[in-house]
Coordinates of N, CA and C in Angstrom, one line a residue:
X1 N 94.8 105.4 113.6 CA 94.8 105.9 112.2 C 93.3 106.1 111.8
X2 N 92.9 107.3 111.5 CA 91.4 107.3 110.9 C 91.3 106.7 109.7
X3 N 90.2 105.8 110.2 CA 89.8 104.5 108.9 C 89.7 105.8 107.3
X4 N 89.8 104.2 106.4 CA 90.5 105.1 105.3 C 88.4 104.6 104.6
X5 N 88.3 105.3 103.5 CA 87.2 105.3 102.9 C 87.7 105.6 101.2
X6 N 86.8 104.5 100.7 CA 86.7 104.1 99.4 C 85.2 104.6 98.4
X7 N 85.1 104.3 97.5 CA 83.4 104.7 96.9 C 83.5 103.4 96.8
X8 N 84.1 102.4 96.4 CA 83.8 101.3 96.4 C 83.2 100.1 97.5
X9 N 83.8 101.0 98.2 CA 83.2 99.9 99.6 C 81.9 99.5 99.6
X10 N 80.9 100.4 98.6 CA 79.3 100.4 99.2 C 79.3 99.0 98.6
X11 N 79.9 98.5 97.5 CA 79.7 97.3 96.7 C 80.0 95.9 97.6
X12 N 80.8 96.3 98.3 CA 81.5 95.0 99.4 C 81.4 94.9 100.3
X13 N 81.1 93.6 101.0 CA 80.7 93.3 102.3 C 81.5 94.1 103.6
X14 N 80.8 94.5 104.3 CA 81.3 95.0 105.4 C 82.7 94.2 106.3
X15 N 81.8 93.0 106.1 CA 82.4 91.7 106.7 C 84.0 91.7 106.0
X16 N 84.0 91.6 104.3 CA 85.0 91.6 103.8 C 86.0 92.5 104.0
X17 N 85.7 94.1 104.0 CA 86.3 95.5 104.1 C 87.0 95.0 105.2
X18 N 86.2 94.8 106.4 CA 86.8 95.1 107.8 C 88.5 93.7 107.6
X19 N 88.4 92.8 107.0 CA 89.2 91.5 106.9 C 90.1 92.3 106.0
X20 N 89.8 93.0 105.2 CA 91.0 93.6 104.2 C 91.6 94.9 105.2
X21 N 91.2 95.4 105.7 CA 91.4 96.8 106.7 C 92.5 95.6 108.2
X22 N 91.9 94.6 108.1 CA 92.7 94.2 109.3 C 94.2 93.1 108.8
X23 N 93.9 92.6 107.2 CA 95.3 92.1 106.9 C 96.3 93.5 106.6
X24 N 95.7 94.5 105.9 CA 96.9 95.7 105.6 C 97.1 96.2 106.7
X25 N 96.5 96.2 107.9 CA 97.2 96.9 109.6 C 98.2 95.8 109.6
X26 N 98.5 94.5 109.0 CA 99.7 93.3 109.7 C 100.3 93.4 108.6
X27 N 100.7 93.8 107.3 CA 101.3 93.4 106.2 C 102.5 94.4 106.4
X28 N 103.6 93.7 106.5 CA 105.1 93.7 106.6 C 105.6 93.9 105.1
X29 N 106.3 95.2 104.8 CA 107.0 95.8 104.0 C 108.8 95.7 104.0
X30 N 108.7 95.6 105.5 CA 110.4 95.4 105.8 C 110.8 94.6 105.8
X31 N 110.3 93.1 105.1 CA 110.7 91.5 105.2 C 110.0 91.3 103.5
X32 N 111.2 90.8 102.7 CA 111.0 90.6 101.4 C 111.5 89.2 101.2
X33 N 111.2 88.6 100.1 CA 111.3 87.4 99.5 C 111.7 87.3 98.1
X34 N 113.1 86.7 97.8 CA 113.6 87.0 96.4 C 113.5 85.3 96.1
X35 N 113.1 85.0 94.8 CA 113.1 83.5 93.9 C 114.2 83.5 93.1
X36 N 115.4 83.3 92.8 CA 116.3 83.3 92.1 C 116.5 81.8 91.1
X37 N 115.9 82.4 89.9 CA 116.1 81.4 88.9 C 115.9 80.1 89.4
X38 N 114.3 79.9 89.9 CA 113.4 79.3 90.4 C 112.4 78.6 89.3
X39 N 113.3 77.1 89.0 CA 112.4 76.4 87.8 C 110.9 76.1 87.5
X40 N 110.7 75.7 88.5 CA 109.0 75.0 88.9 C 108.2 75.7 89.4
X41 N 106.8 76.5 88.2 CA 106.2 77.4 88.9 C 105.6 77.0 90.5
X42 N 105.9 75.8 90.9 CA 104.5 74.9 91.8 C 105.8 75.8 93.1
X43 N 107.0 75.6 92.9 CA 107.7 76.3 93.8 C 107.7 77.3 94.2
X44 N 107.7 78.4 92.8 CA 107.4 79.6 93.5 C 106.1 79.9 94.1
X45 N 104.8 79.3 93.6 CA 103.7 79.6 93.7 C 103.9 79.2 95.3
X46 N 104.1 78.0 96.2 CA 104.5 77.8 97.3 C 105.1 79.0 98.1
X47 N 106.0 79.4 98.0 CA 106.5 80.5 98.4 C 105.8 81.6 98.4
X48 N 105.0 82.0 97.2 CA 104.2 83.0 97.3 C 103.5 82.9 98.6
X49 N 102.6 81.6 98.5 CA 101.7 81.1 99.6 C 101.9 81.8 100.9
X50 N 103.3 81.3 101.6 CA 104.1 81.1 102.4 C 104.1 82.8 102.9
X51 N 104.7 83.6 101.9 CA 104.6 85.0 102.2 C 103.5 85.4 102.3
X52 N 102.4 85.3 101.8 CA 100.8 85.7 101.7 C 100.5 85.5 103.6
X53 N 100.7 84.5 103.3 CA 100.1 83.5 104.8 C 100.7 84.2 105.9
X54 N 101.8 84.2 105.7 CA 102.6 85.6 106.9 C 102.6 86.8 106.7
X55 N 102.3 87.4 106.2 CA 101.9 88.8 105.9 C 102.8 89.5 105.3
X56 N 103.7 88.8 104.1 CA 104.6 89.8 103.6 C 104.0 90.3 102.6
X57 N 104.4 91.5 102.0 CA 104.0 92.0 101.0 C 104.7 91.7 99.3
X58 N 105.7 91.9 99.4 CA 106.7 91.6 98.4 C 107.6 90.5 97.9
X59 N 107.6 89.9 97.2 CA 107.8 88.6 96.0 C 108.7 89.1 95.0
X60 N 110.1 89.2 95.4 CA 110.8 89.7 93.5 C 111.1 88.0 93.1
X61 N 111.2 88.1 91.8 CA 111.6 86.5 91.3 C 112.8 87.1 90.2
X62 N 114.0 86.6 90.4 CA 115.0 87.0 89.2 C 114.9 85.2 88.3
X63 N 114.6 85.9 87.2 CA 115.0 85.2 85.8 C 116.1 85.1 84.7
X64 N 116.8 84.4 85.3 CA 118.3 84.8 84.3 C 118.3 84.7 82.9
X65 N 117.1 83.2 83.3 CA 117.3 82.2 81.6 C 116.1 81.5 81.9
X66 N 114.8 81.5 82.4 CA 113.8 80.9 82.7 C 112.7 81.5 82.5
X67 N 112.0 81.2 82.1 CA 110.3 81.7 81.6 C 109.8 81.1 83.4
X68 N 108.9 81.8 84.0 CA 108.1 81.2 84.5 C 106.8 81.8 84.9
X69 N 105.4 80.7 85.2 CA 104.5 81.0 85.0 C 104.0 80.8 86.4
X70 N 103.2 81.4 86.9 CA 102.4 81.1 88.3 C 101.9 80.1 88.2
X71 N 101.8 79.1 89.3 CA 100.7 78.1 89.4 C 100.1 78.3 90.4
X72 N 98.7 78.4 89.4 CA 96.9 79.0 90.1 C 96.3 78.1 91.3
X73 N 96.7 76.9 90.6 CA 96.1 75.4 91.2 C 97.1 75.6 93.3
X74 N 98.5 75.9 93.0 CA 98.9 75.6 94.5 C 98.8 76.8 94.7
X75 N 99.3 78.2 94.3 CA 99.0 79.7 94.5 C 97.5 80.1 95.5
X76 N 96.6 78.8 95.2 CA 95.6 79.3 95.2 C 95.0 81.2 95.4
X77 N 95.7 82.2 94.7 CA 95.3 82.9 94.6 C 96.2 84.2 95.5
X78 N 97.1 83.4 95.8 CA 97.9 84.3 97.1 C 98.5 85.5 96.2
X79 N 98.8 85.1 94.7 CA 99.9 86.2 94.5 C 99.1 87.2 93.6
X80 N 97.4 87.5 93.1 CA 96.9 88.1 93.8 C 96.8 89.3 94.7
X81 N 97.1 88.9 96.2 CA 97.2 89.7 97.3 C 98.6 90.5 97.0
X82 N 99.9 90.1 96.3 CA 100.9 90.1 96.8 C 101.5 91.4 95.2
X83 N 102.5 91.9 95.9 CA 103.2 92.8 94.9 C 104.5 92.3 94.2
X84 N 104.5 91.8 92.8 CA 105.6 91.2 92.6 C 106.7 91.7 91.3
X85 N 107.7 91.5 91.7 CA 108.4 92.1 90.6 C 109.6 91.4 91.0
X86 N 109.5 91.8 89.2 CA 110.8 91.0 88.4 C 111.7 91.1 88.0
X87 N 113.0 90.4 87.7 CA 114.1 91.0 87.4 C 114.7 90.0 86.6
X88 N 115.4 90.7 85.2 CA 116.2 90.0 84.7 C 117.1 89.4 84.5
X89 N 118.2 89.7 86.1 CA 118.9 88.9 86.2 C 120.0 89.3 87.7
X90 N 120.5 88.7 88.3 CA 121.0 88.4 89.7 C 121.2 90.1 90.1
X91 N 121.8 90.2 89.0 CA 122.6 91.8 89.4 C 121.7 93.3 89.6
X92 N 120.6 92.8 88.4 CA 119.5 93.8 88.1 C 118.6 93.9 89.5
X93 N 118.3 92.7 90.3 CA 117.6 92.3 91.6 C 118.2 92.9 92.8
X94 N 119.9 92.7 92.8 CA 120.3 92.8 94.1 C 120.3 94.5 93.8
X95 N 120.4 94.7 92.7 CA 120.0 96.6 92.3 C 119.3 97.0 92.8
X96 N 117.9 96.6 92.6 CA 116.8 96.8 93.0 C 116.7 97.2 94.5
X97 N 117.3 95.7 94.7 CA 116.7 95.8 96.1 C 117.2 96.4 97.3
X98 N 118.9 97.0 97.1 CA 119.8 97.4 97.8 C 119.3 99.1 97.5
X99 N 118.5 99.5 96.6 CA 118.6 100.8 96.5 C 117.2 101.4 97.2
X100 N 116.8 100.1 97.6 CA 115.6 100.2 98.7 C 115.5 99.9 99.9
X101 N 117.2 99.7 100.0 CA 117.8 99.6 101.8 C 118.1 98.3 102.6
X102 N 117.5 97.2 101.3 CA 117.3 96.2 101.7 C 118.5 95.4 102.2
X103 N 119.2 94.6 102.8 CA 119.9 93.7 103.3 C 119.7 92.3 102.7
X104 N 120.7 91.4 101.9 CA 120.4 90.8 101.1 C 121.0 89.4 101.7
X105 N 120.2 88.7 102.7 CA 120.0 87.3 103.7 C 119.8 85.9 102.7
X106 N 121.2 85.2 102.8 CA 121.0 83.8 101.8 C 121.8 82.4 103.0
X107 N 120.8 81.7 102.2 CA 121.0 80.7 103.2 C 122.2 79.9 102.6
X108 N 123.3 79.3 103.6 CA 124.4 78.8 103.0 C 125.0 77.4 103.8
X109 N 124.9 76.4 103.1 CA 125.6 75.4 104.1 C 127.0 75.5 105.0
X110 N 128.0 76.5 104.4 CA 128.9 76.6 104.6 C 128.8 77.8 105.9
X111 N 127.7 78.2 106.0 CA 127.6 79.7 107.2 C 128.1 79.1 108.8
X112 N 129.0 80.0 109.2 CA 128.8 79.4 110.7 C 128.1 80.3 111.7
X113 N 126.8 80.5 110.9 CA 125.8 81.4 112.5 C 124.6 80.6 111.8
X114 N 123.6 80.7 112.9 CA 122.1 80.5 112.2 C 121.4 81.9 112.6
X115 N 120.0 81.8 112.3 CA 119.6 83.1 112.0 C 119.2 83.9 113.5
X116 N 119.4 82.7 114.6 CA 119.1 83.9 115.7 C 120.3 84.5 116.0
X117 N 121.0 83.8 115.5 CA 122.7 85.0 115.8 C 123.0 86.4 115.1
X118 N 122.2 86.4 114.0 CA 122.1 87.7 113.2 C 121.2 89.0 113.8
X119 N 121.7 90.2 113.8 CA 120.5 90.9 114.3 C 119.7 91.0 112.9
X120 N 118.2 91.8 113.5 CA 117.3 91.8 112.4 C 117.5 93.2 111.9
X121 N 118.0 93.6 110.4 CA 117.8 94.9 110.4 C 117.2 95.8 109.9
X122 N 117.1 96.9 109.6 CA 115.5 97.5 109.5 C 114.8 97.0 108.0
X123 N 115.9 96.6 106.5 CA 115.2 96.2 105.8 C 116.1 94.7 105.5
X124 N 114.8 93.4 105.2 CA 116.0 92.4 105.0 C 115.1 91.5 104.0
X125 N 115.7 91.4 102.7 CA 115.3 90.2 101.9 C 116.2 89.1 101.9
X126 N 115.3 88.0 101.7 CA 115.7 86.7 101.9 C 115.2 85.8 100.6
X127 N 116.6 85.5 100.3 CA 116.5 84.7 98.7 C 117.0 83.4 98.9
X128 N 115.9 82.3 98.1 CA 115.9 81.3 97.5 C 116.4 80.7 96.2
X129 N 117.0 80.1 96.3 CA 117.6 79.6 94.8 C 116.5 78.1 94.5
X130 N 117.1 78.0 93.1 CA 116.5 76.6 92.6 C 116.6 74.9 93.4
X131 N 115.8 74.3 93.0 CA 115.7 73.0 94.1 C 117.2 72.2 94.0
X132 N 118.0 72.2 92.4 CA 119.2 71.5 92.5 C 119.7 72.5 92.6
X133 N 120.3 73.4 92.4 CA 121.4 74.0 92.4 C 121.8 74.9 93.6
X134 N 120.4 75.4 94.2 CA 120.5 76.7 95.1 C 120.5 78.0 94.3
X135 N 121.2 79.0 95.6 CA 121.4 80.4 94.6 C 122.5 80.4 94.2
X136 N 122.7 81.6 93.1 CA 124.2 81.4 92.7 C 125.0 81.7 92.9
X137 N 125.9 82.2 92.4 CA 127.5 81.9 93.4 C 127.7 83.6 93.3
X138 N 126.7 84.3 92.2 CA 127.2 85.4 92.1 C 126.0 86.2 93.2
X139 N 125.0 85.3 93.5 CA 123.9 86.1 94.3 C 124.8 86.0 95.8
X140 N 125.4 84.6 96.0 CA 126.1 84.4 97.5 C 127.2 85.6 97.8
X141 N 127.6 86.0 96.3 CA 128.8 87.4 97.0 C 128.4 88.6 96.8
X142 N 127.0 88.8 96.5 CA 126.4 90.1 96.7 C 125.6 89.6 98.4
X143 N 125.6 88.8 98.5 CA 125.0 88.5 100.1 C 125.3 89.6 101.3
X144 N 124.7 90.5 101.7 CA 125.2 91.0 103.0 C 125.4 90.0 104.3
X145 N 124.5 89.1 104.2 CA 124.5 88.2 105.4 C 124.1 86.5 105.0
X146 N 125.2 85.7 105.5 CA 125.0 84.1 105.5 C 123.9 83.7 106.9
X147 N 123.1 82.5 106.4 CA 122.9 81.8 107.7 C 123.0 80.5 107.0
X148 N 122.8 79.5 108.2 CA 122.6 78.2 107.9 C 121.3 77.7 108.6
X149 N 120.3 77.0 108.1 CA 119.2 76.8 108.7 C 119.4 75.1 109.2
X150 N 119.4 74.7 110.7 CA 119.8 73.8 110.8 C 119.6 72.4 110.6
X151 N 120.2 71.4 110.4 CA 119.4 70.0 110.1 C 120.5 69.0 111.0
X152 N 119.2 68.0 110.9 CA 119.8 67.1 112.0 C 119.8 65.4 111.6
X153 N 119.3 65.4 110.1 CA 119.0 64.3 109.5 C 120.4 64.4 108.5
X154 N 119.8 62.5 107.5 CA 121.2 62.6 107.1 C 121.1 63.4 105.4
X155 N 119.7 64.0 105.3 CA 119.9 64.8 103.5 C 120.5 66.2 104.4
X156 N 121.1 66.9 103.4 CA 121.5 68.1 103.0 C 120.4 69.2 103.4
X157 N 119.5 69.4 102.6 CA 118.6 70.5 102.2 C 117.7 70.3 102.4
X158 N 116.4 71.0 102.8 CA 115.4 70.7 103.3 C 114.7 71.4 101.4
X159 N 113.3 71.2 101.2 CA 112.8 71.6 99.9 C 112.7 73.0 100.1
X160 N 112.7 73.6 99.2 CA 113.0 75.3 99.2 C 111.6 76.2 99.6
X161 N 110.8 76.1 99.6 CA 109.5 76.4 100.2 C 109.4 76.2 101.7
X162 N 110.1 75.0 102.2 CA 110.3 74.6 104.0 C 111.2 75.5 104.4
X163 N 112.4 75.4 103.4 CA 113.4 76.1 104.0 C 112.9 77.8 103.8
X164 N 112.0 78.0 103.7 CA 111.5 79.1 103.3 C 110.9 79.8 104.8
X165 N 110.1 78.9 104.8 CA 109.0 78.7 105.6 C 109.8 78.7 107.3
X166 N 110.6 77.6 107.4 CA 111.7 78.0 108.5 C 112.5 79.3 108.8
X167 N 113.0 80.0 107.7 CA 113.0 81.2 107.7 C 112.7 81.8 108.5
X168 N 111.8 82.6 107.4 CA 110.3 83.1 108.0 C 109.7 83.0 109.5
X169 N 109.7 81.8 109.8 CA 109.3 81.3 111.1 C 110.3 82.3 112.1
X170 N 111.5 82.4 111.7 CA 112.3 83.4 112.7 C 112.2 84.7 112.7
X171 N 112.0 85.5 111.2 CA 112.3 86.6 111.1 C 110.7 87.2 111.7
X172 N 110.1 86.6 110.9 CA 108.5 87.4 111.0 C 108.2 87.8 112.7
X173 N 108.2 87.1 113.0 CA 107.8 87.3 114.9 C 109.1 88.3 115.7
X174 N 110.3 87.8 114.9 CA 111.3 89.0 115.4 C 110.4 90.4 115.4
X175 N 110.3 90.8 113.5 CA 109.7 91.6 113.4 C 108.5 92.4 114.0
X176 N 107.9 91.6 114.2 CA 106.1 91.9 114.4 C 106.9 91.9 115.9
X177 N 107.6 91.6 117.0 CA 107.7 92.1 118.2 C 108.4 93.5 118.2
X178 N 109.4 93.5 117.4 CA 109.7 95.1 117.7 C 108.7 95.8 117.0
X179 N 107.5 95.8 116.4 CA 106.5 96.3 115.7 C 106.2 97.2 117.3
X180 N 105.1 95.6 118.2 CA 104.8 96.0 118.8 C 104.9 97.0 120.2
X181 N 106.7 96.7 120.1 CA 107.2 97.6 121.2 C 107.2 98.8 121.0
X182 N 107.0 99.2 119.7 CA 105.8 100.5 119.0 C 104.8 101.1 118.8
X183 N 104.1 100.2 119.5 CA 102.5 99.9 119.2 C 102.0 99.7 118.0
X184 N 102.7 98.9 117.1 CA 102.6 99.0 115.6 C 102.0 97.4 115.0
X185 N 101.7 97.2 114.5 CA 101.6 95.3 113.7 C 101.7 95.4 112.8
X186 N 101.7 96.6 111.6 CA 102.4 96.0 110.5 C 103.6 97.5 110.3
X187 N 103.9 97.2 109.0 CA 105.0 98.3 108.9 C 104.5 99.0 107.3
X188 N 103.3 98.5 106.8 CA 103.1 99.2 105.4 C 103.1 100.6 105.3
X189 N 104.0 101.4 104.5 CA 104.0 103.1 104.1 C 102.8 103.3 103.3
X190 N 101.9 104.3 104.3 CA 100.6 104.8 104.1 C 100.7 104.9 102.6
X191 N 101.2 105.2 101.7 CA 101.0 105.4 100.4 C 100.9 103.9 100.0
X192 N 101.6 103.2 100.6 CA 101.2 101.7 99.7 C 99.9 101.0 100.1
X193 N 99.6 101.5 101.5 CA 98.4 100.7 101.9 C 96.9 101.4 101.4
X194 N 97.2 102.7 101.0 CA 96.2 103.2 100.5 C 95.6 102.8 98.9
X195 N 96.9 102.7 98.3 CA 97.0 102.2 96.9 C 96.4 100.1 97.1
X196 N 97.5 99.3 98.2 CA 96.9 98.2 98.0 C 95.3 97.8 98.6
X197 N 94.8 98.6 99.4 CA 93.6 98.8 99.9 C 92.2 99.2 98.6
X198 N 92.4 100.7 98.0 CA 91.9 100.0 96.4 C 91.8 99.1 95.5
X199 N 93.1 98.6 95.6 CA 93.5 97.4 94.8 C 92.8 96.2 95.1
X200 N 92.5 96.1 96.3 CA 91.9 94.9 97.0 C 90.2 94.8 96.9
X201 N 90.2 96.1 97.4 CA 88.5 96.4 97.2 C 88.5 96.2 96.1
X202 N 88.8 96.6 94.9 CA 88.2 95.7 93.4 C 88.4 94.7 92.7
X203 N 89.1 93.4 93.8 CA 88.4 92.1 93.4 C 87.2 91.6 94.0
X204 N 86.9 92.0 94.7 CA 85.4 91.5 94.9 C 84.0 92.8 94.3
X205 N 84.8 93.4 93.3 CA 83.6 94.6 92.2 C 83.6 93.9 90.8
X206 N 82.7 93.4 90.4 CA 82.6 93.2 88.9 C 83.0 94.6 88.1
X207 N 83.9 94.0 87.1 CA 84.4 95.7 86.4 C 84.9 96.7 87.7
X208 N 85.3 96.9 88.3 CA 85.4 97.8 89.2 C 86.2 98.7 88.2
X209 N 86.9 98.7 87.4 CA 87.5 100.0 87.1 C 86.1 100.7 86.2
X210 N 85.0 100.3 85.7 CA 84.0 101.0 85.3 C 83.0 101.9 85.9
X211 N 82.8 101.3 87.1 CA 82.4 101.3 88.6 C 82.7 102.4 89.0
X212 N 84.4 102.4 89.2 CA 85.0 103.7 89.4 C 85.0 104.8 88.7
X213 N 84.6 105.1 87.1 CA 84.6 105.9 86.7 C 83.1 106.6 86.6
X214 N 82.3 105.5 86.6 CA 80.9 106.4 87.0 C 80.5 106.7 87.8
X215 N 80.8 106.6 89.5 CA 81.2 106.7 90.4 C 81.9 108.5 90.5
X216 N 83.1 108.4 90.0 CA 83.6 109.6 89.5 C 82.7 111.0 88.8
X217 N 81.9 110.1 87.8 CA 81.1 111.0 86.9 C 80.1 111.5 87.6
X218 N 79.6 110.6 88.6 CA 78.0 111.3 89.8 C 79.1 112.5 90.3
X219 N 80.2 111.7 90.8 CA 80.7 113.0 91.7 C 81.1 114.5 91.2
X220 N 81.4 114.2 89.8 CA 81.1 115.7 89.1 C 79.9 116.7 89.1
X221 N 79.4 115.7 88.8 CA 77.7 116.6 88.7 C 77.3 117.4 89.8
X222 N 77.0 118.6 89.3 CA 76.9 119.6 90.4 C 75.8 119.5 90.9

């Protein structure tokens, strides 16, 4: 792909550009992460992490009946990087996300496959419920697909961030291998990577949207 070019770049380290040019070639668009009425921002903020760290792009959080706020302190800054959106409520989410092809993957004690028994398919979100309750009963029958993630101890549930994290551990490398039987490493649509590629170059621009517009103004001048 011919490297993309910014006006901004002259402001930012070369060193930095090439690290942002080489996480958007791995950032995965086809593997999403849904928070479902998710109490404790330190939880989601976790998860955010979790996806950041693996290169997903996308974070929806449904709110049925919950305010929640990021936490900065465990986030350390991951959701930031990350594109997130919200939804008001189970049905509004699985809306969302089905009308963007997605496959809607929940974990279930009661499932009898685990996740290498599932194929992977071209789009799949994966939702977490709250630490007591799980997800809910109405997200479980919008589910396209059950798994059970396995345990061998005598608790139930592993904390929702691990069980997250275990996940992930299966799907992502699924993924990123049929990437590469492509010759591909990430799956972002040029319009998003071009858009989050700006987006990125102006956290490290003081004011960058000011920047940009005088920037714009030289390039008027005849």
């Amino acid at each position: 792909m011919k490297p993309l070019t910014d006006p901004l770049e002259q402001f930012v380290s070369p060193e930095r550009v090439a690290r942002i040019d080489r996480v958007l070639a791995h950032r995965l668009a086809s593997l999403a992460v849904v928070c479902e009425d998710v109490f404790d921002p330190h939880n989601v903020a976790a998860c955010a992490r979790t996806c950041e760290g693996l290169g997903l792009q996308d974070l929806h959080w449904i709110l049925n009946k919950n305010a929640l706020r990021m936490s900065s302190t465990v986030a350390k800054a991951a959701d930031q990087w990350l594109s997130l959106h919200h939804h008001d409520s189970t049905e509004a989410g699985v809306a969302a996300l089905k009308a963007q092809g997605f496959e809607v993957w929940v974990s279930d004690l009661q499932a009898d496959c685990g996740l290498a028994d599932l194929p992977l398919g071209p789009k799949v979100a994966v939702v977490v419920g709250n630490a007591k309750h799980g997800i809910s009963a109405r997200m479980r029958q919008f589910a396209d697909r059950r798994y059970i993630v396995p345990m061998h101890g005598m608790v139930q549930s592993f904390n929702l961030s691990v069980a997250l994290a275990l996940t992930l551990a299966d799907l992502v490398p699924r993924r990123r291998r049929e990437l590469a039987a492509h010759g591909r490493t990430g799956d972002l649509p040029c319009d998003r990577l071009v858009e989050l590629r700006a987006r990125w170059l102006e956290f490290g621009v003081d004011r960058a949207d000011v920047v940009r517009r005088a920037l714009a103004r030289q390039g008027e001048t005849p």
